[in-house]
């Protein structure tokens, strides 16, 4: 589980919301420990360190959140990037013609 980073563009994952209820310092300490799956909001993806597996969930949020965060997610993925969301939007951000 410590190999996985999940990034969301819209509503935070329920586990991230739960962890944040203990405060930012505790939340980021969990990230730094690297012992478990870490859930991060795309707005804070610059602060998240790389992990072997990154799951990027384009689940809403501000227009452009995907465009801003997806390249960072790609850079954070050491071995595998899994992208979920609207294929047309994702492909336009990645420059893929499908």
Coordinates of C-alpha atoms in Angstrom, one line a residue:
X1 CA 0.0 0.0 0.0
X2 CA 2.8 2.5 0.6
X3 CA 3.7 2.3 -3.1
X4 CA 0.4 4.0 -4.1
X5 CA -0.5 7.7 -4.5
X6 CA -4.1 8.6 -5.4
X7 CA -4.8 12.0 -6.8
X8 CA -8.3 13.5 -7.1
X9 CA -9.4 16.6 -9.0
X10 CA -12.8 17.0 -7.5
X11 CA -14.2 15.9 -4.1
X12 CA -11.5 14.5 -1.9
X13 CA -11.4 10.8 -1.4
X14 CA -13.3 10.0 1.9
X15 CA -10.1 8.7 3.5
X16 CA -8.3 11.9 2.7
X17 CA -11.1 13.9 4.3
X18 CA -10.9 11.6 7.3
X19 CA -7.1 12.0 7.7
X20 CA -7.4 15.8 7.2
X21 CA -9.8 16.0 10.1
X22 CA -6.7 15.3 12.3
X23 CA -5.0 18.4 10.9
X24 CA -2.6 19.2 8.0
X25 CA 0.5 18.2 10.0
X26 CA -0.8 14.8 10.8
X27 CA -2.0 14.3 7.2
X28 CA 1.3 15.1 5.6
X29 CA 3.2 13.1 8.3
X30 CA 1.3 10.1 7.0
X31 CA 2.5 11.0 3.5
X32 CA 6.1 11.3 4.6
X33 CA 6.0 8.0 6.5
X34 CA 5.0 6.2 3.2
X35 CA 3.4 3.3 5.1
X36 CA 0.0 3.4 3.4
X37 CA -1.9 4.5 0.3
X38 CA -1.9 8.3 0.3
X39 CA -4.8 10.3 -1.1
X40 CA -4.1 13.8 -2.2
X41 CA -6.1 16.6 -3.8
X42 CA -4.8 17.8 -7.2
X43 CA -4.5 21.3 -5.8
X44 CA -1.7 20.0 -3.5
X45 CA -0.1 17.5 -5.9
X46 CA 3.1 19.5 -6.1
X47 CA 3.7 18.7 -2.4
X48 CA 3.2 14.9 -2.9
X49 CA 6.3 12.9 -3.4
X50 CA 6.6 10.3 -6.2
X51 CA 5.5 6.7 -5.7
X52 CA 5.8 3.6 -7.9
X53 CA 2.0 3.7 -8.7
X54 CA -0.1 6.8 -9.1
X55 CA -3.8 6.7 -9.6
X56 CA -5.2 9.9 -11.1
X57 CA -8.9 10.3 -10.7
X58 CA -10.3 13.2 -12.7
X59 CA -13.5 13.3 -10.7
X60 CA -14.6 16.9 -11.3
X61 CA -13.3 20.1 -9.7
X62 CA -12.3 23.4 -11.3
X63 CA -11.9 23.4 -15.1
X64 CA -8.2 23.0 -15.8
X65 CA -7.6 21.0 -12.6
X66 CA -6.9 18.0 -14.8
X67 CA -4.7 19.9 -17.2
X68 CA -2.6 21.3 -14.3
X69 CA -2.3 18.2 -12.2
X70 CA -2.1 15.3 -14.8
X71 CA 1.5 16.2 -16.0
X72 CA 2.6 16.3 -12.3
X73 CA 0.9 13.0 -11.6
X74 CA 2.8 11.5 -14.6
X75 CA 6.0 12.8 -13.3
X76 CA 5.3 11.4 -9.8
X77 CA 4.6 7.9 -11.2
X78 CA 7.6 5.7 -10.9
X79 CA 6.4 2.6 -12.7
X80 CA 2.6 2.9 -13.4
X81 CA 0.1 5.7 -13.9
X82 CA -3.6 4.8 -13.9
X83 CA -5.9 7.5 -15.2
X84 CA -9.6 7.5 -14.6
X85 CA -12.1 10.1 -15.9
X86 CA -13.5 11.5 -19.1
X87 CA -11.5 10.0 -21.9
X88 CA -11.9 13.0 -24.2
X89 CA -10.7 15.4 -21.5
X90 CA -7.8 13.2 -20.5
X91 CA -6.7 12.6 -24.1
X92 CA -6.8 16.4 -24.8
X93 CA -4.5 17.0 -21.8
X94 CA -2.1 14.3 -22.8
X95 CA -2.2 15.3 -26.5
X96 CA -3.4 11.9 -27.5
X97 CA -5.6 11.5 -30.6
X98 CA -8.2 8.9 -30.0

